[in-house]
XYZ file of C-alpha atoms in Angstrom:
566
model
C -53.673 318.984 -45.403
C -52.793 315.832 -42.899
C -50.175 313.961 -41.933
C -47.884 310.377 -42.982
C -44.282 310.765 -44.711
C -42.630 313.843 -43.050
C -42.086 315.104 -46.774
C -45.283 316.559 -46.957
C -46.378 316.820 -43.017
C -43.495 319.710 -43.554
C -45.142 321.093 -46.611
C -48.690 321.706 -44.332
C -46.846 323.315 -41.906
C -44.894 325.669 -43.508
C -47.457 326.070 -47.090
C -50.352 327.733 -44.595
C -54.602 326.832 -45.788
C -53.377 325.573 -49.053
C -51.468 322.852 -48.540
C -52.226 319.606 -46.634
C -50.026 316.324 -46.048
C -51.372 312.127 -46.794
C -53.786 310.419 -44.497
C -52.078 307.427 -43.869
C -53.361 304.615 -45.903
C -53.032 307.492 -49.081
C -49.215 307.093 -47.732
C -49.391 303.848 -47.980
C -50.547 302.930 -51.378
C -49.076 306.194 -53.469
C -45.919 307.827 -51.889
C -42.625 305.809 -52.520
C -40.020 304.994 -49.747
C -38.883 307.992 -50.697
C -40.045 309.597 -48.391
C -40.534 307.546 -45.474
C -36.993 307.599 -43.880
C -37.635 311.383 -43.966
C -39.664 310.631 -40.682
C -36.751 308.923 -39.875
C -33.075 309.717 -37.321
C -30.863 308.894 -40.069
C -28.489 306.993 -37.400
C -32.054 304.223 -36.515
C -31.334 301.026 -38.754
C -34.436 298.616 -38.432
C -33.673 294.909 -40.231
C -34.849 291.432 -40.370
C -32.001 289.070 -39.893
C -32.020 286.442 -43.001
C -33.079 283.707 -41.076
C -37.106 285.358 -39.523
C -36.616 286.578 -44.058
C -35.965 282.663 -44.669
C -38.706 280.824 -42.066
C -41.198 283.978 -43.478
C -41.106 283.506 -46.648
C -41.456 278.919 -45.804
C -44.154 279.928 -43.595
C -46.057 282.129 -47.073
C -45.195 279.313 -48.954
C -46.937 276.505 -47.580
C -49.962 278.563 -47.758
C -52.825 277.952 -50.580
C -53.231 280.039 -53.322
C -56.971 280.918 -51.883
C -55.955 281.913 -48.126
C -53.185 284.346 -49.667
C -55.836 287.543 -50.623
C -57.119 287.356 -47.123
C -52.927 287.349 -45.303
C -52.337 290.343 -47.922
C -55.402 292.201 -46.528
C -54.928 291.296 -43.204
C -50.834 292.154 -43.549
C -51.847 295.787 -45.752
C -54.421 296.396 -42.553
C -51.538 295.886 -40.489
C -49.805 298.672 -41.968
C -52.312 300.682 -42.338
C -53.284 300.641 -38.093
C -49.237 301.299 -37.540
C -49.469 304.470 -40.213
C -52.359 306.071 -38.565
C -50.451 305.759 -35.177
C -48.133 308.042 -36.073
C -50.664 309.977 -38.166
C -51.441 310.564 -34.056
C -48.213 311.421 -32.764
C -47.787 314.271 -35.779
C -51.300 315.958 -34.867
C -49.749 315.562 -31.595
C -46.835 317.258 -31.779
C -48.488 320.366 -34.256
C -51.671 320.789 -31.961
C -51.213 319.197 -28.159
C -46.988 319.057 -27.463
C -45.048 320.791 -24.816
C -43.290 322.707 -27.610
C -40.138 322.863 -26.183
C -36.236 321.404 -27.833
C -36.873 317.810 -25.139
C -40.590 317.321 -26.023
C -39.381 317.203 -29.794
C -36.161 315.354 -29.058
C -38.248 312.649 -27.545
C -40.977 312.853 -30.430
C -38.609 312.053 -33.031
C -37.473 309.159 -31.429
C -41.217 308.021 -31.206
C -40.949 308.193 -34.693
C -38.599 307.215 -35.559
C -38.706 304.106 -34.332
C -41.568 303.595 -35.068
C -41.250 305.337 -38.680
C -38.499 301.920 -38.541
C -41.538 298.985 -38.414
C -43.470 300.546 -40.445
C -40.229 300.711 -43.449
C -39.118 297.092 -42.427
C -43.124 296.143 -42.665
C -43.871 297.780 -45.823
C -40.856 296.520 -47.577
C -40.657 292.335 -46.067
C -39.974 289.686 -48.286
C -42.991 288.503 -46.774
C -44.665 291.095 -48.044
C -43.324 290.630 -51.737
C -44.046 286.859 -51.158
C -48.019 287.340 -50.011
C -48.190 289.154 -52.976
C -46.846 287.040 -55.897
C -49.246 284.775 -54.360
C -52.247 286.704 -54.011
C -51.394 287.195 -57.875
C -52.930 283.330 -58.305
C -55.982 284.428 -56.475
C -58.026 287.857 -56.975
C -61.228 286.779 -58.377
C -62.666 290.089 -59.203
C -61.749 293.852 -59.723
C -61.911 295.683 -56.528
C -59.739 292.796 -55.674
C -57.320 293.469 -58.946
C -56.789 296.264 -57.477
C -55.710 296.700 -54.456
C -52.743 294.315 -55.570
C -52.225 296.512 -58.619
C -51.829 299.709 -55.963
C -49.770 297.794 -53.090
C -46.953 296.571 -56.040
C -46.327 299.053 -57.191
C -46.507 301.264 -53.704
C -44.078 297.682 -53.278
C -42.211 298.314 -55.875
C -41.323 301.141 -55.342
C -40.194 300.958 -52.702
C -37.798 297.975 -52.618
C -36.077 298.715 -55.496
C -34.305 302.252 -53.029
C -31.173 301.174 -51.879
C -30.722 301.366 -48.988
C -28.087 303.704 -48.711
C -29.609 305.916 -51.222
C -32.766 306.190 -48.959
C -30.374 307.368 -45.641
C -28.785 309.914 -48.343
C -32.483 311.464 -49.173
C -33.402 311.352 -45.262
C -30.049 313.190 -44.148
C -29.636 315.363 -47.625
C -33.187 316.975 -47.016
C -32.616 318.129 -43.300
C -29.572 319.392 -43.613
C -31.470 321.142 -46.774
C -34.073 321.928 -44.977
C -31.765 324.237 -42.396
C -30.031 326.010 -44.828
C -33.029 327.610 -47.247
C -34.597 328.591 -43.773
C -31.488 330.055 -43.190
C -31.559 331.746 -46.801
C -34.249 332.587 -46.954
C -33.804 335.041 -43.491
C -31.235 336.459 -45.003
C -32.642 336.749 -48.716
C -29.675 335.359 -49.717
C -30.730 332.279 -51.957
C -26.451 331.782 -52.771
C -26.479 329.875 -49.164
C -29.343 327.444 -50.871
C -27.838 327.020 -54.505
C -25.117 323.936 -53.448
C -27.293 321.756 -51.995
C -30.407 322.549 -53.508
C -28.761 320.593 -56.636
C -27.362 317.662 -54.498
C -30.887 317.568 -53.314
C -32.817 317.530 -57.033
C -29.252 314.619 -58.280
C -30.549 312.252 -54.778
C -33.763 313.077 -56.238
C -33.465 312.660 -59.926
C -31.206 309.355 -58.698
C -34.357 308.362 -56.625
C -36.761 309.081 -59.676
C -34.687 306.420 -61.988
C -34.195 303.579 -59.391
C -37.959 303.344 -58.925
C -38.928 302.812 -63.047
C -40.403 300.054 -63.348
C -38.702 297.953 -66.775
C -42.054 299.027 -68.701
C -41.682 303.035 -68.151
C -37.471 302.551 -69.074
C -38.665 300.983 -72.100
C -41.124 303.193 -72.992
C -38.435 306.649 -72.150
C -40.765 307.710 -69.693
C -39.524 311.232 -67.426
C -38.022 311.265 -64.349
C -40.382 314.308 -63.538
C -43.256 313.053 -64.591
C -42.326 309.504 -62.327
C -42.037 312.392 -59.185
C -44.931 313.887 -59.998
C -46.511 309.994 -60.523
C -45.740 310.515 -55.903
C -48.263 313.176 -55.850
C -51.003 313.317 -58.706
C -51.053 309.779 -60.049
C -51.310 308.851 -63.684
C -51.379 312.896 -64.907
C -49.055 313.061 -66.948
C -46.486 315.951 -67.323
C -47.725 317.044 -71.411
C -51.169 316.545 -70.779
C -50.448 319.364 -67.709
C -48.689 321.581 -69.913
C -51.822 321.265 -71.962
C -53.628 321.408 -68.686
C -51.756 324.830 -67.677
C -51.080 326.577 -71.165
C -54.763 326.566 -71.792
C -56.064 328.407 -68.316
C -52.071 330.581 -68.186
C -53.202 331.867 -72.158
C -56.806 333.331 -70.296
C -56.256 334.511 -66.597
C -52.730 337.190 -68.103
C -55.102 338.600 -69.565
C -58.394 338.266 -67.455
C -56.093 339.365 -64.131
C -54.853 343.212 -66.905
C -58.760 343.216 -67.051
C -59.312 343.009 -63.355
C -56.821 344.808 -61.560
C -56.914 347.941 -64.299
C -57.618 351.404 -64.069
C -61.364 350.658 -65.468
C -62.440 347.935 -63.130
C -63.962 348.586 -59.903
C -62.613 346.617 -56.953
C -64.990 345.965 -53.974
C -64.076 347.372 -50.206
C -62.723 345.289 -48.067
C -62.831 347.031 -45.382
C -64.905 344.974 -43.698
C -62.112 342.771 -43.099
C -60.217 344.898 -40.517
C -60.917 345.297 -36.978
C -60.809 343.758 -34.091
C -62.727 340.250 -33.383
C -62.991 338.140 -30.233
C -60.818 334.958 -31.245
C -62.533 332.990 -28.521
C -65.611 333.882 -31.704
C -64.764 333.792 -34.437
C -63.591 329.926 -33.305
C -67.496 329.446 -32.621
C -68.795 331.285 -35.689
C -65.734 328.903 -37.986
C -67.495 325.126 -36.457
C -70.797 326.088 -36.638
C -70.444 326.707 -39.968
C -68.425 324.115 -40.689
C -70.767 321.105 -39.517
C -73.413 322.936 -40.476
C -71.579 322.587 -44.332
C -71.181 318.038 -43.076
C -68.410 317.784 -41.492
C -69.156 315.269 -39.198
C -67.782 316.910 -35.855
C -68.500 313.092 -33.234
C -65.676 311.195 -35.633
C -63.936 314.080 -35.693
C -62.623 317.369 -34.027
C -61.479 321.208 -35.279
C -57.436 322.225 -33.185
C -55.873 325.716 -33.647
C -52.301 325.145 -34.464
C -49.662 327.725 -36.358
C -50.651 326.494 -39.853
C -54.067 324.994 -40.598
C -54.414 321.693 -41.771
C -55.821 318.346 -41.498
C -55.135 314.917 -40.731
C -57.032 311.741 -42.029
C -56.184 308.671 -38.753
C -59.159 307.093 -39.995
C -62.681 308.206 -41.627
C -63.915 308.356 -37.814
C -61.669 310.128 -36.576
C -60.966 313.172 -39.264
C -59.713 316.530 -36.993
C -58.554 319.038 -38.107
C -57.081 323.377 -37.192
C -57.196 325.904 -37.903
C -55.847 329.748 -36.680
C -56.954 332.844 -36.109
C -56.347 336.078 -35.564
C -58.088 339.726 -33.736
C -57.531 341.785 -36.414
C -59.226 339.805 -39.210
C -61.474 337.333 -39.553
C -62.177 335.973 -42.902
C -58.514 333.833 -43.131
C -59.495 332.148 -40.040
C -63.199 330.941 -42.053
C -61.698 329.967 -45.113
C -59.058 327.848 -43.301
C -61.909 326.073 -41.269
C -63.732 325.108 -44.346
C -60.793 324.048 -46.932
C -59.367 321.538 -43.799
C -63.295 320.922 -43.581
C -63.220 320.151 -47.195
C -60.162 317.630 -47.108
C -61.880 315.986 -43.988
C -65.262 315.323 -45.194
C -63.367 313.365 -47.915
C -61.597 310.589 -45.998
C -64.414 310.513 -42.866
C -66.722 309.325 -46.616
C -63.952 307.276 -47.266
C -64.085 302.853 -47.088
C -63.110 301.714 -44.416
C -61.135 298.929 -45.163
C -58.413 299.795 -44.919
C -56.711 299.595 -48.276
C -55.094 301.211 -50.734
C -58.117 301.215 -52.699
C -60.419 302.986 -49.894
C -57.167 305.616 -49.359
C -57.806 309.926 -51.658
C -56.308 308.836 -55.146
C -54.275 311.957 -55.390
C -53.047 314.814 -53.780
C -55.304 317.062 -56.352
C -58.237 315.164 -56.396
C -57.270 316.183 -52.317
C -57.474 319.953 -53.690
C -60.279 319.923 -54.970
C -62.274 318.717 -52.247
C -61.586 321.540 -49.815
C -61.379 324.071 -53.061
C -65.267 323.273 -53.421
C -66.508 324.125 -50.406
C -64.262 327.073 -49.142
C -64.836 329.025 -53.247
C -68.106 327.565 -54.670
C -69.434 327.091 -51.293
C -67.719 329.907 -49.392
C -67.248 332.404 -51.779
C -70.307 332.661 -53.884
C -73.014 335.162 -53.263
C -75.771 332.584 -51.758
C -73.568 331.537 -49.275
C -73.448 334.473 -47.859
C -76.105 335.275 -47.449
C -76.471 332.487 -45.301
C -73.269 333.617 -43.254
C -73.375 336.851 -42.945
C -76.584 336.849 -39.793
C -73.627 334.332 -38.710
C -70.611 337.122 -39.372
C -72.160 339.946 -37.863
C -74.291 337.761 -35.039
C -70.807 336.033 -33.662
C -68.385 339.159 -34.123
C -70.345 342.101 -33.420
C -70.331 343.172 -37.861
C -72.960 344.688 -38.581
C -72.540 344.433 -42.788
C -75.041 343.733 -45.974
C -74.127 339.888 -48.133
C -73.394 342.168 -51.159
C -70.344 343.372 -48.932
C -69.446 340.825 -47.074
C -68.667 338.682 -50.924
C -66.816 341.254 -52.317
C -65.209 342.135 -49.369
C -64.036 337.744 -49.074
C -63.846 338.285 -52.986
C -61.591 340.736 -53.780
C -58.212 340.259 -55.927
C -54.420 341.666 -56.713
C -50.895 340.500 -56.933
C -49.136 339.186 -54.947
C -45.415 338.130 -54.363
C -46.015 335.562 -52.476
C -48.078 332.078 -52.898
C -50.030 330.878 -49.984
C -51.397 335.283 -49.877
C -52.511 334.459 -54.118
C -56.542 334.936 -54.089
C -57.962 332.959 -55.959
C -57.814 334.376 -59.517
C -54.147 335.072 -59.329
C -53.057 332.498 -57.898
C -52.351 329.984 -60.819
C -49.887 331.952 -61.779
C -48.259 331.442 -59.020
C -48.494 327.491 -59.531
C -47.779 327.941 -63.201
C -44.390 329.803 -62.224
C -43.086 326.483 -59.748
C -44.958 323.921 -62.273
C -42.457 325.572 -65.015
C -39.103 326.091 -63.277
C -39.081 322.596 -61.767
C -39.470 321.307 -64.616
C -36.680 322.313 -65.923
C -34.113 322.070 -63.494
C -34.953 318.388 -62.970
C -34.322 318.343 -66.793
C -31.755 319.919 -67.440
C -32.992 322.845 -69.193
C -32.595 325.573 -65.726
C -28.650 325.168 -64.574
C -29.557 326.221 -60.831
C -27.823 329.098 -60.036
C -30.322 330.550 -62.257
C -33.024 329.749 -60.610
C -33.507 333.386 -58.725
C -33.405 335.447 -61.935
C -35.967 333.420 -64.149
C -38.383 333.078 -60.847
C -38.084 337.051 -60.681
C -38.417 336.833 -64.756
C -41.390 334.802 -64.621
C -42.912 336.714 -61.910
C -42.661 339.919 -64.403
C -44.058 338.212 -66.918
C -46.487 335.994 -65.667
C -48.008 338.630 -62.825
C -46.342 342.297 -63.459
C -44.736 341.656 -60.149
C -41.401 342.890 -59.881
C -39.370 340.498 -56.640
C -37.550 342.225 -54.472
C -35.621 339.574 -52.483
C -34.950 336.498 -52.474
C -37.057 335.452 -49.275
C -40.290 337.072 -51.039
C -39.109 335.756 -54.355
C -37.760 332.125 -54.671
C -37.149 330.697 -51.842
C -40.740 331.425 -50.113
C -41.333 327.531 -50.306
C -40.234 324.588 -47.651
C -41.171 322.281 -51.419
C -37.540 322.337 -53.105
C -36.092 322.074 -49.938
C -37.518 318.865 -49.156
C -37.385 317.511 -53.013
C -41.627 317.839 -53.061
C -40.115 318.322 -56.667
C -44.359 318.123 -58.633
C -46.578 318.588 -55.814
C -46.425 322.186 -56.699
C -48.740 321.378 -59.625
C -51.685 319.433 -57.636
C -52.894 322.755 -55.844
C -54.205 324.119 -59.296
C -54.930 320.467 -60.828
C -57.518 320.518 -57.370
C -58.135 324.338 -58.998
C -59.287 323.689 -62.192
C -60.993 319.588 -60.801
C -63.273 321.680 -58.499
C -64.953 324.273 -60.122
C -64.941 321.386 -62.891
C -67.407 318.380 -59.602
C -68.923 322.812 -58.758
C -70.230 322.513 -62.706
C -71.884 318.764 -63.185
C -72.784 319.431 -59.260
C -75.363 322.516 -59.967
C -75.878 320.669 -63.679
C -77.601 317.417 -61.336
C -78.996 319.588 -58.665
C -81.088 322.852 -60.498
C -81.313 324.404 -57.050
C -78.129 324.489 -55.793
C -77.934 327.958 -55.311
C -81.534 327.841 -53.123
C -80.291 325.470 -50.842
C -76.640 327.153 -50.450
C -78.312 330.622 -49.592
C -80.931 329.044 -46.770
C -77.853 327.088 -45.608
C -78.469 323.386 -46.883
C -76.319 321.641 -47.666
C -77.047 318.078 -47.561
C -77.613 317.369 -51.008
C -74.784 319.012 -52.381
C -72.237 316.620 -49.960
C -74.182 314.046 -50.561
C -73.309 314.140 -54.498
C -69.350 314.365 -53.849
C -69.824 311.115 -51.931
C -71.467 309.503 -54.725
C -69.062 311.625 -56.813
C -66.060 311.422 -55.278
C -65.232 309.615 -51.976
C -66.927 306.735 -52.128
C -65.233 305.452 -55.124
C -60.739 305.992 -53.051
C -58.409 305.483 -55.773
C -60.349 302.774 -57.252
C -59.431 304.989 -60.433
C -56.658 305.262 -61.763
C -55.980 308.816 -63.102
C -58.484 312.226 -62.258
C -59.061 312.624 -65.685
C -60.464 308.586 -66.057
C -61.946 309.497 -62.524
C -63.741 312.195 -63.286
C -64.422 310.773 -67.639
C -66.102 307.867 -65.578
C -68.194 310.487 -63.250
C -68.654 313.212 -65.447
C -68.399 311.989 -68.816
C -65.738 314.177 -69.874
C -61.775 314.007 -68.165
C -60.450 316.945 -66.532
C -61.237 320.661 -68.645
C -59.920 323.741 -67.836
C -62.956 325.690 -69.052
C -65.052 325.250 -66.427
C -61.851 326.943 -64.034
C -61.841 329.869 -66.558
C -64.659 330.476 -67.108
C -66.647 330.393 -62.748
C -62.865 333.015 -62.941
C -63.979 335.031 -66.069
C -67.498 335.853 -64.922
C -67.585 336.341 -61.027
C -65.005 338.285 -61.157
C -65.788 340.428 -64.362
C -68.958 340.399 -62.981
C -67.553 341.580 -59.385
C -65.014 344.077 -60.921
C -67.693 345.746 -63.196
C -65.675 345.162 -66.018
């Protein structure tokens, strides 16, 4: 996760290690204005006077088009710097700031004031004029891509009426509080009405941000919502990908968790483990896999997240428990994967040097957490470190089995890599249906419980363990959930081609030698930022095919049938 818009930041603070928030550069190039007001107080409004705007436009008109692109670059970089300052405030609030009501109120006012400045600068007539002038002055594909990303973000932001943005901000804050109370009371009915309001407002926002071309093509509102998090991914394409994964995983899970399988021993995960020793272990391992702590730091927070303030200042957090050690290490590796992506993006401060999408970012965290950190070779390397730091005496095979155990779970953030995809598919399916009007808000608990039984053979005891367990819908983040599974599938595809290009991949991991693997990822992913228009296009260009769930399915099938001896 990484700080930017408050909606995604809040997802980070409530969703465990599987969530992350976009960094400021991503927010500049990707997030719509719909997200920005959530970090502002609903009563704070900053406007630019007509006289100032007129003067600005006159000045811009007097400039030659040959200078316009450079002026645009400087202007966009200023917005990035302001957004990064906001990210520092966010990180400080989550990690270092006194946790008092007074401190939180003061920080809210500070963040709101800065968000107002960013909002004004991001929607000014001056920026619009610079974009128009720069369109006549671009001389390369790189400049054209910068212009396309900046123009897309600008058009979305200015298309949202102030009244609608204010309504969304205030409704989101109210919905979050209502959701939290409803979850505590295990009572969906308390949340139902305001949830319906959230869906309606989110649809209104999606409708106004659509371009005339998108309206002409009858682009669905859900596709527009999805584009905020996973640019260039169409829901029809998503349906195909997820259907293939679901068709393979439902019978695989039944087989792996059936009576004829032999589960691994998980006793090595529990006990009493010194927290400073766990922290030392995590820091040692994330440094070795490639997190550059000379340009970053690792701290402790309530929920793990990462914050890309700049490529020279990328911070991660994790959390530790005295009675279980692996979740702290897994969270550290997950966030290190996010951070390594941020540390190796370009340093221009422009949208092209921001992360492509949430799915791409998640592919980086899951590559290191799973395809490296959950592999057999990794535990040949890590077992001696775990034993030494935590006072254990376990073999690499015992630790490999323990950390890879699977089970049917009610809670998404507690699910293992085998069952987790079905939690995402359930949420994706339901949110598409209620956004597109095929599912009434009052019927969501019934459909949720039915889907949990169909997909995972799990009975849901109450709403808190069911449809109220995640914060995303209260924050109107429709289209966010699918990116978790897109990231998992993409990570498996990167792993396949990385292992193909580095034939001794396993030997290197077992020896704790990760430099070449990280260099491969920089070459194929990190350095490209947002220069491609979608996940599919990026994969096609770098490995010769678009996203293919075959690699993800094959990875899970081979691994778990072997581990569970079925």
